[in-house]
Short mmCIF file of C-alpha atoms and ligand atoms in Angstrom, two decimals:
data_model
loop_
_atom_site.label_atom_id
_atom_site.label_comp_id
_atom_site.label_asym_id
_atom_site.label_seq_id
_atom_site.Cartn_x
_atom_site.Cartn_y
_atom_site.Cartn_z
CA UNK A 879 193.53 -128.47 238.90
CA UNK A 880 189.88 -127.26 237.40
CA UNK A 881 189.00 -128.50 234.25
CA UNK A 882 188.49 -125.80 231.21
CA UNK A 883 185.68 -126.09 229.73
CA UNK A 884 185.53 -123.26 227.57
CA UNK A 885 184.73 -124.80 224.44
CA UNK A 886 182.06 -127.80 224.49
CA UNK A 887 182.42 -129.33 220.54
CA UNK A 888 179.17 -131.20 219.22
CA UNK A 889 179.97 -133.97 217.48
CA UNK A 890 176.64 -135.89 215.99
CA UNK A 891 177.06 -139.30 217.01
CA UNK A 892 176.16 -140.59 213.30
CA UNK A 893 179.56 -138.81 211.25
CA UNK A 894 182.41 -140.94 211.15
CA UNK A 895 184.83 -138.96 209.58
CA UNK A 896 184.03 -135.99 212.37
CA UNK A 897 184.45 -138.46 215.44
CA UNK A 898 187.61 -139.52 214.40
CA UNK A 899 189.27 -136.20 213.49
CA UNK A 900 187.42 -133.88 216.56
CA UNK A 901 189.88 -134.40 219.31
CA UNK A 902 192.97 -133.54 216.71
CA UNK A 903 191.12 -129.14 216.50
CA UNK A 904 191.48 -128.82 220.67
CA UNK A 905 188.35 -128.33 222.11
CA UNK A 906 188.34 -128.57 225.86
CA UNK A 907 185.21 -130.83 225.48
CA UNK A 908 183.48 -132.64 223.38
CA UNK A 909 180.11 -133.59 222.92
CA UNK A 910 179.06 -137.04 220.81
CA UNK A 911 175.23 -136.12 219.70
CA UNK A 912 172.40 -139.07 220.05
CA UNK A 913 169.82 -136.15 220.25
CA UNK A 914 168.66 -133.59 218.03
CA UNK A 915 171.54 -134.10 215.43
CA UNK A 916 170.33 -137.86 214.98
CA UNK A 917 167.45 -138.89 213.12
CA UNK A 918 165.18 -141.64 214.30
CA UNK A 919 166.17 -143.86 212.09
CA UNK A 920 169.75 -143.86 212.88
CA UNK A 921 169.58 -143.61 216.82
CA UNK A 922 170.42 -147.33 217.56
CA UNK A 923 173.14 -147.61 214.71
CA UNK A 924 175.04 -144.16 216.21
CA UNK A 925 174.84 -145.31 219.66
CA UNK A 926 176.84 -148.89 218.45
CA UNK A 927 178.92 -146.24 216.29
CA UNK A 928 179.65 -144.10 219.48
CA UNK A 929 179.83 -147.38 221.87
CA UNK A 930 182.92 -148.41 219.32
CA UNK A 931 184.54 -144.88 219.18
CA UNK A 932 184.48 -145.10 223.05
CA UNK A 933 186.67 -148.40 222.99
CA UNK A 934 189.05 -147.64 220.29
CA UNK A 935 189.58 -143.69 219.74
CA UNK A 936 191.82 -141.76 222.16
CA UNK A 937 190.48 -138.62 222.34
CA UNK A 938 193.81 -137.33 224.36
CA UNK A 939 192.71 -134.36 227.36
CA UNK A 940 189.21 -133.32 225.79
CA UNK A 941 186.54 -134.26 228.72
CA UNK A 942 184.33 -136.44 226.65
CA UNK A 943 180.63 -136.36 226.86
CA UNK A 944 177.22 -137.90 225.38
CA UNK A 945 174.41 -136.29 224.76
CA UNK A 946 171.68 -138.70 225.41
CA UNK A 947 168.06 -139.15 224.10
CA UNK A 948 165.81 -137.54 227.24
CA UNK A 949 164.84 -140.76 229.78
CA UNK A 950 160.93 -140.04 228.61
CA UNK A 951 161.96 -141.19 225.20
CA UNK A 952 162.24 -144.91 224.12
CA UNK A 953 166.29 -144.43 223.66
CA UNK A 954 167.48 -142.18 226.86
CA UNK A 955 167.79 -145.38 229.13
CA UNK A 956 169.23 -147.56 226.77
CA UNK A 957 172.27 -144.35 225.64
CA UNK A 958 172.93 -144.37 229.56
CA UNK A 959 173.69 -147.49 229.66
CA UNK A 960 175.43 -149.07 226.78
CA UNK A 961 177.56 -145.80 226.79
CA UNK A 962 178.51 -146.41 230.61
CA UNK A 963 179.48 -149.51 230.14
CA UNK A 964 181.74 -148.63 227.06
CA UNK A 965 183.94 -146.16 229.33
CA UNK A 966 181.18 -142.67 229.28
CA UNK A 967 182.11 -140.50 232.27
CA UNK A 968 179.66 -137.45 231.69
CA UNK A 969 176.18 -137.33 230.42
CA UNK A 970 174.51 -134.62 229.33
CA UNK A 971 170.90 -134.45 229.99
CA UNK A 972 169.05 -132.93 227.22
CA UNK A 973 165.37 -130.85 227.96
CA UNK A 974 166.37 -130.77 232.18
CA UNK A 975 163.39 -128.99 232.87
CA UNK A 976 162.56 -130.22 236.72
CA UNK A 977 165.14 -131.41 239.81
CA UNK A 978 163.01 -134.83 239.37
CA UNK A 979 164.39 -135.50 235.45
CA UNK A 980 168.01 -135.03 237.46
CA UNK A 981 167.02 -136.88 240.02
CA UNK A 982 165.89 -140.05 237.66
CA UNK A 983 169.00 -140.06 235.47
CA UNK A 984 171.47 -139.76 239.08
CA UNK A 985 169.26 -143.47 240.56
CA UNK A 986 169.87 -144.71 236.99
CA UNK A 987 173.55 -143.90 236.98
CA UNK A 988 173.58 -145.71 240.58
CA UNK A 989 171.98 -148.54 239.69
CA UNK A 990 174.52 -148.77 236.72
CA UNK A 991 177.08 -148.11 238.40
CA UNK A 992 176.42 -151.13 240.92
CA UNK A 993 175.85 -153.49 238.37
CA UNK A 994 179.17 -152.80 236.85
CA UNK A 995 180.92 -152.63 240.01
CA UNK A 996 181.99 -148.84 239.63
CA UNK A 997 182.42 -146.36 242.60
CA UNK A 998 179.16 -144.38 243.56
CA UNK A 999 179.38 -140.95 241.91
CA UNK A 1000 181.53 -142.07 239.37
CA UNK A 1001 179.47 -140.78 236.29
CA UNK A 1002 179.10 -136.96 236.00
CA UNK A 1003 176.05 -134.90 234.21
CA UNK A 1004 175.59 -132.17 232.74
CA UNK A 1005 172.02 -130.28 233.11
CA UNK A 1006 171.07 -128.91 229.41
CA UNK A 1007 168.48 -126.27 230.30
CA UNK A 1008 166.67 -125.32 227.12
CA UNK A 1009 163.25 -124.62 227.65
CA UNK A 1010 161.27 -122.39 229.71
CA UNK A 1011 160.20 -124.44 232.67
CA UNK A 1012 164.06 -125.19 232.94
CA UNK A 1013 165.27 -121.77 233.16
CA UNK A 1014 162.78 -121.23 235.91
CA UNK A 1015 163.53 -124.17 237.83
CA UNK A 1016 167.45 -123.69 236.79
CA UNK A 1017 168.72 -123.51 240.27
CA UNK A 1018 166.54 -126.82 241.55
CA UNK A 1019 167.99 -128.45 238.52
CA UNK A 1020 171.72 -127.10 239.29
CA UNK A 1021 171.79 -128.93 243.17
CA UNK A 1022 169.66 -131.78 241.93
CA UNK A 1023 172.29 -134.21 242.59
CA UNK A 1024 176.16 -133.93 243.95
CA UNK A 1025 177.21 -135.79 240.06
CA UNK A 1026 176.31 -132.18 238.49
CA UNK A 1027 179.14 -130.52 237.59
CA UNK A 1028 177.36 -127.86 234.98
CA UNK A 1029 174.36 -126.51 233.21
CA UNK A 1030 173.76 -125.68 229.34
CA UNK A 1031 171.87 -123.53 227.78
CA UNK A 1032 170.02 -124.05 224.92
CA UNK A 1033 168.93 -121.16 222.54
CA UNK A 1034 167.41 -123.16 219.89
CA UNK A 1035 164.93 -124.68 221.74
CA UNK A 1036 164.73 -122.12 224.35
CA UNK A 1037 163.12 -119.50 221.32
CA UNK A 1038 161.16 -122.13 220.29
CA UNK A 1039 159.24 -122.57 223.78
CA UNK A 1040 158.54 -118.70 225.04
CA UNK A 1041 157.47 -118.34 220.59
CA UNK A 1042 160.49 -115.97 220.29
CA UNK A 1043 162.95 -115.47 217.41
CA UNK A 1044 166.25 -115.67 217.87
CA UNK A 1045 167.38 -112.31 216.93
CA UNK A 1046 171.25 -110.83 216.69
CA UNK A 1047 170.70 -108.80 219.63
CA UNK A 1048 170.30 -111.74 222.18
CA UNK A 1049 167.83 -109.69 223.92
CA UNK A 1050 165.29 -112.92 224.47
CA UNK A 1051 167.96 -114.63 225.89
CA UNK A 1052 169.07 -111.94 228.33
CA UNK A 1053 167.16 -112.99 231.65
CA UNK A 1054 167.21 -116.94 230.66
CA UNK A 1055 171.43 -116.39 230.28
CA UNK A 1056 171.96 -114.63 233.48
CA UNK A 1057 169.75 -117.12 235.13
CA UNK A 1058 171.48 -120.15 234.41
CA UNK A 1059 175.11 -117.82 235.49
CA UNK A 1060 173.32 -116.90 238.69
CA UNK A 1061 172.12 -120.69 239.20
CA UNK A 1062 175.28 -122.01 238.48
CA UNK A 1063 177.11 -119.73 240.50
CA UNK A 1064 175.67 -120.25 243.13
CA UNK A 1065 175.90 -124.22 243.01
CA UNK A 1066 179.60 -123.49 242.81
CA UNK A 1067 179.60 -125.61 238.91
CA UNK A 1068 180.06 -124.46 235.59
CA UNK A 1069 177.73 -122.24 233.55
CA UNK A 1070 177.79 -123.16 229.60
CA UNK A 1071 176.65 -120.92 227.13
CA UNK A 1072 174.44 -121.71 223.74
CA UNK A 1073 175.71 -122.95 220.49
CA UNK A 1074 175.43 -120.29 218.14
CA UNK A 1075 173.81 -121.65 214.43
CA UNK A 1076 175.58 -119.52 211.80
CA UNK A 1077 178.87 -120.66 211.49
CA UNK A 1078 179.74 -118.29 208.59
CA UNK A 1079 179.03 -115.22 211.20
CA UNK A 1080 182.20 -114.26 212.37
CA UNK A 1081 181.25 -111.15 213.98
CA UNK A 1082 178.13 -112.53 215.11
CA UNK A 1083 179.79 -114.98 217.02
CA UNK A 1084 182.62 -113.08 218.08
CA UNK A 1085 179.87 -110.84 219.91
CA UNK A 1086 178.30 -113.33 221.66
CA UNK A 1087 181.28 -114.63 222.82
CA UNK A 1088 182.36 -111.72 224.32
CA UNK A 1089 178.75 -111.50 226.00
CA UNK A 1090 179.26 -114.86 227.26
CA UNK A 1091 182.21 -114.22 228.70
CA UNK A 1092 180.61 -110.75 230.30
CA UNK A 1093 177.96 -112.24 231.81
CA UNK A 1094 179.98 -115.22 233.86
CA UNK A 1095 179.10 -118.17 231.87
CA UNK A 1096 182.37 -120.82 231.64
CA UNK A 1097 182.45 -121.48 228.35
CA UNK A 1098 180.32 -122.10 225.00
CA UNK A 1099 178.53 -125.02 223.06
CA UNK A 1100 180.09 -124.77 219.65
CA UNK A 1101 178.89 -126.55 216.57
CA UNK A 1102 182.37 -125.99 214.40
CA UNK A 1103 185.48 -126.61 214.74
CA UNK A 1104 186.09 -123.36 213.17
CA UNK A 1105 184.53 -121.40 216.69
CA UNK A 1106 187.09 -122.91 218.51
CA UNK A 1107 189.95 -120.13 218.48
CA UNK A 1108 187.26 -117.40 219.08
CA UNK A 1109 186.33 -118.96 222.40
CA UNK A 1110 189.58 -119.68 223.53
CA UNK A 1111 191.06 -116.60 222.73
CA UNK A 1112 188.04 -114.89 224.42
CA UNK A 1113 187.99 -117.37 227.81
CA UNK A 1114 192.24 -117.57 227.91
CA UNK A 1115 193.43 -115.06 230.00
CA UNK A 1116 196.56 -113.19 228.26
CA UNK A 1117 200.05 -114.29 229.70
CA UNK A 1118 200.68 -109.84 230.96
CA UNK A 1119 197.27 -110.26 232.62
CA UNK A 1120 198.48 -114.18 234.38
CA UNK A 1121 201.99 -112.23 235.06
CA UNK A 1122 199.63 -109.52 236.82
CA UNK A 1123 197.31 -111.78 238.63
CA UNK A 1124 200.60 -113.93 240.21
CA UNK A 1125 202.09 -110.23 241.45
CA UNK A 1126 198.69 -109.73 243.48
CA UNK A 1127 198.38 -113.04 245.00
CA UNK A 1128 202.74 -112.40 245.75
CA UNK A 1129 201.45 -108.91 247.62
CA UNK A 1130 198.64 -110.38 249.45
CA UNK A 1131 200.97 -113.16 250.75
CA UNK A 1132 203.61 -111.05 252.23
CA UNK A 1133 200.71 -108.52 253.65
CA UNK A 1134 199.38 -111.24 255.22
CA UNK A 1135 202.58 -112.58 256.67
CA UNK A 1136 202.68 -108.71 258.14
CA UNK A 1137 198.86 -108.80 259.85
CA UNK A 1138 197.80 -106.80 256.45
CA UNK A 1139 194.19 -107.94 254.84
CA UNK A 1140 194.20 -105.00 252.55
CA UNK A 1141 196.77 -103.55 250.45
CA UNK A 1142 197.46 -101.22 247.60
CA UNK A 1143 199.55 -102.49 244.66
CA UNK A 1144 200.23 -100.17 241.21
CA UNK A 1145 197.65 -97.27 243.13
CA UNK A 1146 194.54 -100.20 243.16
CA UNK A 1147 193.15 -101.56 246.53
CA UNK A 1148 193.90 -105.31 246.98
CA UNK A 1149 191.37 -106.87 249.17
CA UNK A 1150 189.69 -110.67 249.26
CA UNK A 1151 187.66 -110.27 246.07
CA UNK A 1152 190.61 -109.22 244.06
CA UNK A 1153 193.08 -112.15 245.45
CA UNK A 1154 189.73 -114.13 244.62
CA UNK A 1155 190.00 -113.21 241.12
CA UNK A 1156 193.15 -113.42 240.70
CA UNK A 1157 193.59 -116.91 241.81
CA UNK A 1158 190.29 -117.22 239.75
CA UNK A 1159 193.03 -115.72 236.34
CA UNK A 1160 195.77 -118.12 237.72
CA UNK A 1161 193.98 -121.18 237.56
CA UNK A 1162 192.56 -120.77 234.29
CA UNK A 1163 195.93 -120.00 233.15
CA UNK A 1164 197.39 -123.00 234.41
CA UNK A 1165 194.77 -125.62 232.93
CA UNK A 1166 195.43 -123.48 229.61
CA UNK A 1167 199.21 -123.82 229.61
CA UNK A 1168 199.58 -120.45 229.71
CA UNK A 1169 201.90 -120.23 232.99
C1 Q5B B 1947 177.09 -127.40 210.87
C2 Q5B B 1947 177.71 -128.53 210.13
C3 Q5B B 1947 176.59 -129.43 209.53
C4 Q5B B 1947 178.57 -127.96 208.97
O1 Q5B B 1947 179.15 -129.08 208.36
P1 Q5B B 1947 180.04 -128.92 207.03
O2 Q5B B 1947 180.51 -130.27 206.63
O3 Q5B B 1947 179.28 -128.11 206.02
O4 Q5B B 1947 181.25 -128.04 207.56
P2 Q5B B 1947 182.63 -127.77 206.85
O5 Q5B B 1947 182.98 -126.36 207.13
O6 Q5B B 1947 182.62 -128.18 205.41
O7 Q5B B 1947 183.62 -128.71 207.64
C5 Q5B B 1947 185.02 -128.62 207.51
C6 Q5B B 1947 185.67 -129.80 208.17
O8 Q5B B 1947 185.38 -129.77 209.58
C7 Q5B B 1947 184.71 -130.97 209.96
N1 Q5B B 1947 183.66 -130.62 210.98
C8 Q5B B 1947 182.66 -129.76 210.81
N2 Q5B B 1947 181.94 -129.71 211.93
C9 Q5B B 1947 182.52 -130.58 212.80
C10 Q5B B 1947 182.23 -130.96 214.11
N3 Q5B B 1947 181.16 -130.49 214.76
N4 Q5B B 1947 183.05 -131.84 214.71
C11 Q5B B 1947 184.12 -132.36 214.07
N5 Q5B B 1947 184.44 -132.03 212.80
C12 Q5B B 1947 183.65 -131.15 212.18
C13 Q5B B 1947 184.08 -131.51 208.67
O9 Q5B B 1947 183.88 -132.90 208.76
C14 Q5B B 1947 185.13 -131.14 207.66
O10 Q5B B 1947 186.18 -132.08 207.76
P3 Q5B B 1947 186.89 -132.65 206.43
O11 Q5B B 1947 185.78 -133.19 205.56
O12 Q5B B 1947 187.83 -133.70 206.93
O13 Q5B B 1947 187.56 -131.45 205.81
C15 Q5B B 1947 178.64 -129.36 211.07
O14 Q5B B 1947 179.62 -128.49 211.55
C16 Q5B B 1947 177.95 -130.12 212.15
O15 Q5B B 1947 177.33 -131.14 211.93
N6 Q5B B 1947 178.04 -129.62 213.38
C17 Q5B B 1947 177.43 -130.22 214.56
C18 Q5B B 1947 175.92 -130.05 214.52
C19 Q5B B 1947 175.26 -130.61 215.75
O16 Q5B B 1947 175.77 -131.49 216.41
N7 Q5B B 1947 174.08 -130.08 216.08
C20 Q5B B 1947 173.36 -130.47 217.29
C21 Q5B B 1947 173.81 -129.70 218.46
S1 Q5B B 1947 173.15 -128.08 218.60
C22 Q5B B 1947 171.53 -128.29 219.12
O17 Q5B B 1947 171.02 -129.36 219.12
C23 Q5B B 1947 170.79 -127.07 219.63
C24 Q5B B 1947 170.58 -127.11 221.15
O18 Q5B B 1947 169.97 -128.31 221.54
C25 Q5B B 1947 171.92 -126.95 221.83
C26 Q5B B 1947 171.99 -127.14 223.33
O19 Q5B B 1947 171.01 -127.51 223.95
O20 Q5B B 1947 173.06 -126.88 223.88
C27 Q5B B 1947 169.62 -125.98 221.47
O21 Q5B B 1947 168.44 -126.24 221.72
O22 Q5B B 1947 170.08 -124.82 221.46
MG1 MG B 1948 168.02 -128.45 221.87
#
């Protein structure tokens, strides 16, 4: 069955207390910070901190990642592989501006990998695209390497390198958001969308949510625990619409069985794209417990 990844939690890699408790609000994924959320002083003590959560915690069904330190820096090779070896399964890949940084991190995970006597392939990443250079090279960076199984986007920095403000609009992020959908699309992985800062902005967020969701992105990078519900309810298709989607993929079946590729069910055509979606509905349904 896909996984859901409709909420991606950040977790910095230096809080105790919220590494413990992160797995017990439901995210679909979460995301132990070494990057931005760390300060340089404390990057080799959260790494041991994260290396021991690794081997103790059970963090149940959420998909675990680590956001390393980018290989250019003095701590990106060293995250990869202590947190390998302590049981990491998905990277992701802060600053993927080129196929090339990709490409560097997949011959590191090989290497690692061999050394520690793991199958090839065995360690997923994720491609965080969050500058400009990495929206335009989005989908290089998306078919880089067979372990990618999604891009991010990253608003923060994103602003920050075309000299934008991030407004409440989103408009600077329009063309950079439907690239990364269009990239990922088309690499048949998983689009994520941007954190969003304000965690006291309900409406804000609810907004960009539904955006998110509009434009074909996955799921969201979420900084709160509180923004959980708000994704889920937004990515979750309701049970009437699951009920609806099984009916469809019924029809099509018993068409089918007659010669029929096309049919019309409740006065609507029903034709590949629609059974398409529909299984698309079903499936996240499933993974969401819904049927
Ligand atoms: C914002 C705040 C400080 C607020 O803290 P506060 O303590 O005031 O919140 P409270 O409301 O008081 O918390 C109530 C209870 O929830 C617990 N709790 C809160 N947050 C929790 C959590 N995340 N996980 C588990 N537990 C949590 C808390 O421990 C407390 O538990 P308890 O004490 O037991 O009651 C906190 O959330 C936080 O640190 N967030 C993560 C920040 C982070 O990682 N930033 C880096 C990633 S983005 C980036 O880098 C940009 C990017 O790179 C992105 C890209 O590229 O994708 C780009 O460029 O765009
Ligand atoms: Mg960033």
């Amino acid at each position: 069955m896909k996984r859901l990844r409709r909420t991606m939690l950040f977790v910095p890699a230096s809080n105790p207390n919220m590494m413990v408790n992160a797995s017990v609000f439901k995210p679909d994924c979460i995301i132990f910070d070494l990057e931005d959320a760390i300060s340089l002083r404390e990057k080799d003590s959260a790494r041991d901190l994260l290396v021991e959560a690794l081997k103790t915690i059970d963090y149940g069904d959420c998909e675990i990642f680590a956001r390393v330190n980018p290989l250019y820096t003095p701590f990106g090779e060293e995250d990869v592989r202590t947190l390998v070896a302590a049981g990491l399964r998905n990277v992701r890949l802060p600053m993927s501006e080129t196929a090339q940084d990709i490409e560097q991190l997949d011959k590191l995970l090989t290497d690692i990998e061999k050394e520690l006597g793991l199958e090839d392939g065995t360690v997923k990443i994720l491609g965080a695209i969050e500058t400009a250079k990495g929206v335009i090279n989005a989908e290089k960076i998306a078919i880089a390497s067979s372990r990618v199984i999604g891009i991010s986007f990253g608003a923060e920095d994103f602003t920050r390198t075309i000299g934008a403000e991030r407004s409440k609009g989103g408009e600077e992020l329009f063309v950079a958001r439907s690239k990364i959908v269009l990239a990922a699309a088309a690499a048949g992985i998983d689009a994520i969308d941007t954190v969003f800062a304000d965690v006291e902005d309900d409406d804000g967020f609810k907004k960009e949510v539904e955006s998110a969701k509009q434009l074909g992105f996955a799921g969201k990078s979420i900084i709160h625990p509180g923004q959980i519900r708000t994704v889920h309810n937004e990515f979750t298709p309701s049970k009437e619409d699951a009920q609806k989607a099984l009916r469809v993929i019924k029809a099509i079946e018993e068409a089918e069985s007659k010669g029929l590729g096309v049919i019309s069910l409740d006065g609507k055509m029903v034709d590949a794209p629609v059974v398409a979606r529909a299984e698309k509905i079903v499936c996240l349904a499933r993974g969401a417990g819904i049927l």
